[in-house]
Short mmCIF file of N, CA, C and O in Angstrom, two decimals:
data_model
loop_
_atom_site.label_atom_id
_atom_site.label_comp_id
_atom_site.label_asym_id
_atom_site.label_seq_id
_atom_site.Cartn_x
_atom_site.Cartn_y
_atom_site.Cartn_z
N UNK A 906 2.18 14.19 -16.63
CA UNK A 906 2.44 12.84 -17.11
C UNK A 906 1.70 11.84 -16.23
O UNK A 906 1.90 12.02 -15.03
N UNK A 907 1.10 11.10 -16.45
CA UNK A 907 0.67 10.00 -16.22
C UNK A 907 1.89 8.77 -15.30
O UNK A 907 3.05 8.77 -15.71
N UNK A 908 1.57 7.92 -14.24
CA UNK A 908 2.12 7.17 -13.47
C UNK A 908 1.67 7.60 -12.37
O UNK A 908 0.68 8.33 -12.24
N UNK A 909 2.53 7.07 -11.32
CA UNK A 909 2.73 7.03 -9.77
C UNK A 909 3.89 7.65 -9.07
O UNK A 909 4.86 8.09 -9.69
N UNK A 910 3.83 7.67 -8.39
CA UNK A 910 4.87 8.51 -7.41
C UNK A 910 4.77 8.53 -5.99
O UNK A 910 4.02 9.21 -5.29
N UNK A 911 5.80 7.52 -5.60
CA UNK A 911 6.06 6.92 -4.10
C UNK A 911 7.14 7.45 -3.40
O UNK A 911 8.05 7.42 -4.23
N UNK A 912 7.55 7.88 -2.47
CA UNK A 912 8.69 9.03 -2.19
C UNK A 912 8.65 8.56 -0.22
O UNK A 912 7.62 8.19 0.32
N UNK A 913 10.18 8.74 0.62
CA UNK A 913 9.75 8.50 1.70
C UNK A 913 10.63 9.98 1.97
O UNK A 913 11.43 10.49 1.18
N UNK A 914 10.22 10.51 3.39
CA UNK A 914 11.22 11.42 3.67
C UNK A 914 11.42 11.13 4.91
O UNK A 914 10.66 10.40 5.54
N UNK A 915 12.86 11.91 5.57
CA UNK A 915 13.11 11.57 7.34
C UNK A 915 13.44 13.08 7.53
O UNK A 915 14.14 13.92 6.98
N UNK A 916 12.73 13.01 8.37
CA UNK A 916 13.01 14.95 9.22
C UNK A 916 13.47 14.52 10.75
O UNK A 916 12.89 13.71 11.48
N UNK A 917 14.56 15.23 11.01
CA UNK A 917 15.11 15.31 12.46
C UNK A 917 14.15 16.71 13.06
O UNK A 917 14.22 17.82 12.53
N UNK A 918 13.59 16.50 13.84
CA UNK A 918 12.61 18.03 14.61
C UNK A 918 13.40 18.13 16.28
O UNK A 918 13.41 17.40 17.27
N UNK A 919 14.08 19.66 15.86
CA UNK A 919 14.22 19.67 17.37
C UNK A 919 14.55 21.00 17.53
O UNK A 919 14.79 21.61 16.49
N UNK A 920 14.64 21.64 18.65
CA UNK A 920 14.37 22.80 19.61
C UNK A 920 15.90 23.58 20.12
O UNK A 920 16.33 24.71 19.86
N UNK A 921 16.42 22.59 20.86
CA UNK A 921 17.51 22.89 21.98
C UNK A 921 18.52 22.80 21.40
O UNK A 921 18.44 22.30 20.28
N UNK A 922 20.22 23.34 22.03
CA UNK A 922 20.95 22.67 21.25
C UNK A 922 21.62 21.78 21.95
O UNK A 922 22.83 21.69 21.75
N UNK A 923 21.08 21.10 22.74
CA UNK A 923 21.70 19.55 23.50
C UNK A 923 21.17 18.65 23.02
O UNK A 923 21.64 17.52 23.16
N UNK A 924 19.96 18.90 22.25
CA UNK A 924 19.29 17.82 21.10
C UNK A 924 18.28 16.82 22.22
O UNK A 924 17.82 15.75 21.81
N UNK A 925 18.00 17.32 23.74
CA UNK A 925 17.39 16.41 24.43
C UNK A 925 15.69 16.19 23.47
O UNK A 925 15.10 15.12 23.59
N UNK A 926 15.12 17.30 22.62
CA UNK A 926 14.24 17.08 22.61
C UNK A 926 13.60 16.58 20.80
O UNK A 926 12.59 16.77 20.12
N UNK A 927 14.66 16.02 20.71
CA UNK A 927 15.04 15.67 19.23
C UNK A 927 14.00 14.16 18.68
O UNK A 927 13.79 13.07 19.22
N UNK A 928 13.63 14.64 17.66
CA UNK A 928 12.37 13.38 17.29
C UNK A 928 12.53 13.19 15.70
O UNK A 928 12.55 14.00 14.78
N UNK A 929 12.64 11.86 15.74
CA UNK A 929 13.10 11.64 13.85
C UNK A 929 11.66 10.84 13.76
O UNK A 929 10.97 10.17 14.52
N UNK A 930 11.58 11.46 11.96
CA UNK A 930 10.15 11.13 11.77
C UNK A 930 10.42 10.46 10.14
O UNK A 930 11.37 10.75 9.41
N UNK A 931 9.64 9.79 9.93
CA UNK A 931 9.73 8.78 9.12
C UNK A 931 8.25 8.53 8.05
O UNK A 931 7.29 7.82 8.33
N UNK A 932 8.42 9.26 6.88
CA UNK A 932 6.80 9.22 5.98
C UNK A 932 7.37 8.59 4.88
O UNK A 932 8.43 8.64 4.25
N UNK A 933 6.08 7.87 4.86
CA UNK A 933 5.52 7.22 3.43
C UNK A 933 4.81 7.75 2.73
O UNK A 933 3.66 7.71 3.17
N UNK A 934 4.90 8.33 1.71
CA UNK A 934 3.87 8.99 0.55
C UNK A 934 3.64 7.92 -0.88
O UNK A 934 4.46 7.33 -1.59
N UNK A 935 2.35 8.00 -0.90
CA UNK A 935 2.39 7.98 -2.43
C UNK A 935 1.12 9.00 -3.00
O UNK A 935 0.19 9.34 -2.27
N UNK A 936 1.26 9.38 -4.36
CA UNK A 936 0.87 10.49 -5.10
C UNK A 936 0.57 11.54 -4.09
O UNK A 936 -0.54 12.07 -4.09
N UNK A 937 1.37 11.83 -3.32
CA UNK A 937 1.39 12.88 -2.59
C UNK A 937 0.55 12.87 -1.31
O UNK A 937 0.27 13.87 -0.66
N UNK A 938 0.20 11.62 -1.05
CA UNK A 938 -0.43 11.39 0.66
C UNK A 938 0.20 10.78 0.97
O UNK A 938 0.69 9.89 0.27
N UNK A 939 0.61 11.11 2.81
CA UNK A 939 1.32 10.25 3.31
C UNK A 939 0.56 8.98 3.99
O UNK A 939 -0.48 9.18 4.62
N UNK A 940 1.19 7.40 3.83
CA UNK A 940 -0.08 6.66 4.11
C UNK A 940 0.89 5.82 5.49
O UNK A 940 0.36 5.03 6.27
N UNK A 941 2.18 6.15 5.55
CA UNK A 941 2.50 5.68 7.32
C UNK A 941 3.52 6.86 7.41
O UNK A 941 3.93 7.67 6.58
N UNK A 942 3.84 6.59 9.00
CA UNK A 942 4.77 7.59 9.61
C UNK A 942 5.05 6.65 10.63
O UNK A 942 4.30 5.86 11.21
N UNK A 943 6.46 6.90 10.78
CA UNK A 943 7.37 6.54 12.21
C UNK A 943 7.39 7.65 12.73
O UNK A 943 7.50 8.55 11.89
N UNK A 944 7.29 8.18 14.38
CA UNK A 944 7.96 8.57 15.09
C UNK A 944 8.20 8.25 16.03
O UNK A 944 7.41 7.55 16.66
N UNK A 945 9.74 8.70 16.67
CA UNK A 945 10.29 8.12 17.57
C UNK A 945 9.80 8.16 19.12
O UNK A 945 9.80 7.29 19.99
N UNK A 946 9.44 9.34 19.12
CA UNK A 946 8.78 9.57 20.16
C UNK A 946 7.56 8.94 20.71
O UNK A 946 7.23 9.02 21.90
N UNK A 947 6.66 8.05 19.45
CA UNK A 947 6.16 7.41 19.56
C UNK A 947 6.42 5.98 19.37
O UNK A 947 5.78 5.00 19.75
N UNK A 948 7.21 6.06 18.88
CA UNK A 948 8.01 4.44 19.23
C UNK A 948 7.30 3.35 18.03
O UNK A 948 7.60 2.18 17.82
N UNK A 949 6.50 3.99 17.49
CA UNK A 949 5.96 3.06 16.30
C UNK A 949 5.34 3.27 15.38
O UNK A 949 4.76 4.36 15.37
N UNK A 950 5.16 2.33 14.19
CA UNK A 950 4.57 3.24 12.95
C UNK A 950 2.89 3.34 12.84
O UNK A 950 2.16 2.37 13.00
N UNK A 951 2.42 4.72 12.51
CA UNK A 951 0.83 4.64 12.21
C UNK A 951 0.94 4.78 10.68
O UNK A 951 1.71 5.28 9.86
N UNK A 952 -0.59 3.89 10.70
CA UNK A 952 -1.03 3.89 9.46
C UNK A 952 -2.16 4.94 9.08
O UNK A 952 -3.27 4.76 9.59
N UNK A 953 -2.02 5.71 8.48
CA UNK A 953 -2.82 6.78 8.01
C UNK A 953 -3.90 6.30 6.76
O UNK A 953 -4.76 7.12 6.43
N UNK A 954 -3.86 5.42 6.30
CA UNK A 954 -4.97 5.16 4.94
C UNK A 954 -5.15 3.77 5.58
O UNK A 954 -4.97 3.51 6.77
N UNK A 955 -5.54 2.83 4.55
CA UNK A 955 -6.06 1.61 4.89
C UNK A 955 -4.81 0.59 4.75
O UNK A 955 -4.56 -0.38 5.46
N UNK A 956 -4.04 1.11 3.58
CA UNK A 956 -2.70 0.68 3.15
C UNK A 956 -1.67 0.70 4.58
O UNK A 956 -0.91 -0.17 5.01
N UNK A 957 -2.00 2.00 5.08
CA UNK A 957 -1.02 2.12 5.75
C UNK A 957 -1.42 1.42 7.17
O UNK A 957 -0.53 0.90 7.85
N UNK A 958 -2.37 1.41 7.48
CA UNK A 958 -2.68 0.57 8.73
C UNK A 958 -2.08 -0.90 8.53
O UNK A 958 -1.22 -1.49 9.19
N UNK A 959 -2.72 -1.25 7.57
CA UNK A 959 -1.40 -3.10 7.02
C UNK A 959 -0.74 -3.08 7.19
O UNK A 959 -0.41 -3.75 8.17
N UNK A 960 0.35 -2.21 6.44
CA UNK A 960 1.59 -2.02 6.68
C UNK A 960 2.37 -1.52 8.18
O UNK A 960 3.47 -1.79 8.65
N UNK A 961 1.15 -0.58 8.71
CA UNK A 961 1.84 -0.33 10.09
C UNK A 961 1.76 -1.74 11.39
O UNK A 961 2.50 -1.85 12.37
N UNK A 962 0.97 -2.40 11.11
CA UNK A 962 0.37 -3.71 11.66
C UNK A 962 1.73 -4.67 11.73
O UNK A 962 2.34 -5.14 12.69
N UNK A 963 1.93 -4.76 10.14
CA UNK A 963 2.95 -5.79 9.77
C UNK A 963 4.54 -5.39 10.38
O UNK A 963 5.18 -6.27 10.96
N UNK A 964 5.05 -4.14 10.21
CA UNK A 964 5.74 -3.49 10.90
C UNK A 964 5.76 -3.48 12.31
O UNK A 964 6.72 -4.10 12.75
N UNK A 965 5.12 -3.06 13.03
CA UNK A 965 5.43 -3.02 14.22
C UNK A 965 5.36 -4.31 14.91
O UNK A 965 5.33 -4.16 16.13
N UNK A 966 5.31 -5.50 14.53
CA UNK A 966 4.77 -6.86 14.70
C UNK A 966 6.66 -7.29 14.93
O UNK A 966 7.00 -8.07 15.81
N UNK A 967 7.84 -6.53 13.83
CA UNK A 967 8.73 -6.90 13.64
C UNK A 967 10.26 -5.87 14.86
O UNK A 967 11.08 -5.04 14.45
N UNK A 968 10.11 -6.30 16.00
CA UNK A 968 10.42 -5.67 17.26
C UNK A 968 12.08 -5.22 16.48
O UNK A 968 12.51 -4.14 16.88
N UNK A 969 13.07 -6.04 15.34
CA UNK A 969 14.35 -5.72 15.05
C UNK A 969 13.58 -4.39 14.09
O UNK A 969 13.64 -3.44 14.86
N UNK A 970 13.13 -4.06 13.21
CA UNK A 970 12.54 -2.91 12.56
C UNK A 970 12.57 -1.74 13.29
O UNK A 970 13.35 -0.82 13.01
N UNK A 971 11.51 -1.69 14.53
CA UNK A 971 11.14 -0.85 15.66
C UNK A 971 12.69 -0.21 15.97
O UNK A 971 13.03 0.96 15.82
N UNK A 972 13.57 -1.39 16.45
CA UNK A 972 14.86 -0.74 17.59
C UNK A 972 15.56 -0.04 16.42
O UNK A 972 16.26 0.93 16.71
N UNK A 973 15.46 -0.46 14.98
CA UNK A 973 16.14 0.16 13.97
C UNK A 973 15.65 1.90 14.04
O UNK A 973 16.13 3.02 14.24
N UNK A 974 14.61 1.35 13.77
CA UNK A 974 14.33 3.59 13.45
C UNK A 974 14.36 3.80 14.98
O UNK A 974 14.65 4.99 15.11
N UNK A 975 14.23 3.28 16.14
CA UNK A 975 14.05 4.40 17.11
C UNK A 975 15.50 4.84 17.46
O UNK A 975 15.68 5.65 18.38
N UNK A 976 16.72 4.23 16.63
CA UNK A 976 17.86 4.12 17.02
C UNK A 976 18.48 5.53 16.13
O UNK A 976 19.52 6.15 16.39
N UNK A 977 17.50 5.82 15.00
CA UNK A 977 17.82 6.74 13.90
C UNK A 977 18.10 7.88 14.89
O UNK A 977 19.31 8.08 14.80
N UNK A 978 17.68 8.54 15.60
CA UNK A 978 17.49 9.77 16.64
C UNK A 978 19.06 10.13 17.01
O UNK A 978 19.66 11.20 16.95
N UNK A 979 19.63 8.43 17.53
CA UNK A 979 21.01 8.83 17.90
C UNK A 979 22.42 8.78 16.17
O UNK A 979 23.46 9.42 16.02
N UNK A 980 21.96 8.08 15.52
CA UNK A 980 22.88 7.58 14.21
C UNK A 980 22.66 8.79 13.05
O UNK A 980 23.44 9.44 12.36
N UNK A 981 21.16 8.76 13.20
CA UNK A 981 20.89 9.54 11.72
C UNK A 981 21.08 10.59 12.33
O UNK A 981 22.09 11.20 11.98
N UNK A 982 20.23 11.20 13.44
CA UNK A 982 19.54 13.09 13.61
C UNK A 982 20.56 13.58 14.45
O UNK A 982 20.95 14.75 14.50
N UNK A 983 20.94 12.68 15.09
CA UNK A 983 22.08 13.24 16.17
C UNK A 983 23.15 13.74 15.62
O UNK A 983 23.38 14.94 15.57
N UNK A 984 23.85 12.90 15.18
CA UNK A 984 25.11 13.15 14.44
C UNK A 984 24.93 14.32 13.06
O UNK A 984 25.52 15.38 13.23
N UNK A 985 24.32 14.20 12.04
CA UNK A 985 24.00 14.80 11.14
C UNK A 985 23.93 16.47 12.13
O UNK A 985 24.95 17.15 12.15
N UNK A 986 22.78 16.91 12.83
CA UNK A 986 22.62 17.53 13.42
C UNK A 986 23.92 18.30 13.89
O UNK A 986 24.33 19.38 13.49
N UNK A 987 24.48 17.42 14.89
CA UNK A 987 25.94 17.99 15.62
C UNK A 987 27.21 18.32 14.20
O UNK A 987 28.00 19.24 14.41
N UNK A 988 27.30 17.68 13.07
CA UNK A 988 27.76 18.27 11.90
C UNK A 988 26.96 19.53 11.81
O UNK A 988 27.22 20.41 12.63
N UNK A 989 26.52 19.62 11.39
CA UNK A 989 25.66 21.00 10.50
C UNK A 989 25.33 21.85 11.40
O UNK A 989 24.69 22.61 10.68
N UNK A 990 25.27 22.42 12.66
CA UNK A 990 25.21 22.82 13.66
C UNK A 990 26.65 23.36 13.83
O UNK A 990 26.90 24.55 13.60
N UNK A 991 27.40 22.67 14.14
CA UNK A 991 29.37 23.34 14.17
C UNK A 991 29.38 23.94 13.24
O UNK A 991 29.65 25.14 13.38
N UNK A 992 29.14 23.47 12.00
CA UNK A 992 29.71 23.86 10.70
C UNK A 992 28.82 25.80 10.56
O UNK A 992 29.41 26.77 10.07
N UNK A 993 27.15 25.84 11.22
CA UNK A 993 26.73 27.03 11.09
C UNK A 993 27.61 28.00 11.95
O UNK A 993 27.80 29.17 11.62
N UNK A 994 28.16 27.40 13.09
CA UNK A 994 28.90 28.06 14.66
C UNK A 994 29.87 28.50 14.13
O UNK A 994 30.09 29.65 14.50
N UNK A 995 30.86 27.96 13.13
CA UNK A 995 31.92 28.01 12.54
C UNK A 995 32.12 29.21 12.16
O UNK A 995 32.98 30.04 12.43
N UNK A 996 31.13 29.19 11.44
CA UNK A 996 30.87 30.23 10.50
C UNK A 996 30.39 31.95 10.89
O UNK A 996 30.46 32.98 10.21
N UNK A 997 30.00 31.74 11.95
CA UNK A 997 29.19 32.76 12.45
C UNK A 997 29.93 34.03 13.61
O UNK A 997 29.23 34.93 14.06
#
């Protein structure tokens, strides 16, 4: 079919299970390229196309944005993580 297709995803990546080495990542796709990414570890967004350099420009320009996702690590990946993690222990 014919159109567009814009999609974002967030992946928690990590190793240990104290979560010290835990990195939330943050993509922009459209028709199936990703044209920015947050990571935390890097503390800010790149722009991967030409689109995404604007957009990463305009973004990181906005310091309340920034503390928002680098904050995801402890709200989003942490917690989620420490759920689903017990819940496998539980089980096992």
């Amino acid at each position: 079919a014919d159109g567009y297709y814009e999609y974002t995803t967030s992946e928690c990546v990590y190793s240990t299970s104290d979560y010290s080495d835990m990195v939330y990542l943050l993509s922009y796709s459209f028709n199936k390229d990703v044209f920015l990414q947050f990571n935390s570890t890097v503390g800010k967004c790149v722009g991967l196309t030409e689109f995404g350099v604007m957009n990463a420009e305009r973004l990181n320009k906005d310091q309340a944005i920034l503390q928002q996702l680098k904050a995801q690590v402890d709200t989003f990946c942490r917690h989620n993580a420490q759920l689903s993690d017990s819940a496998v222990r539980d089980k096992a």
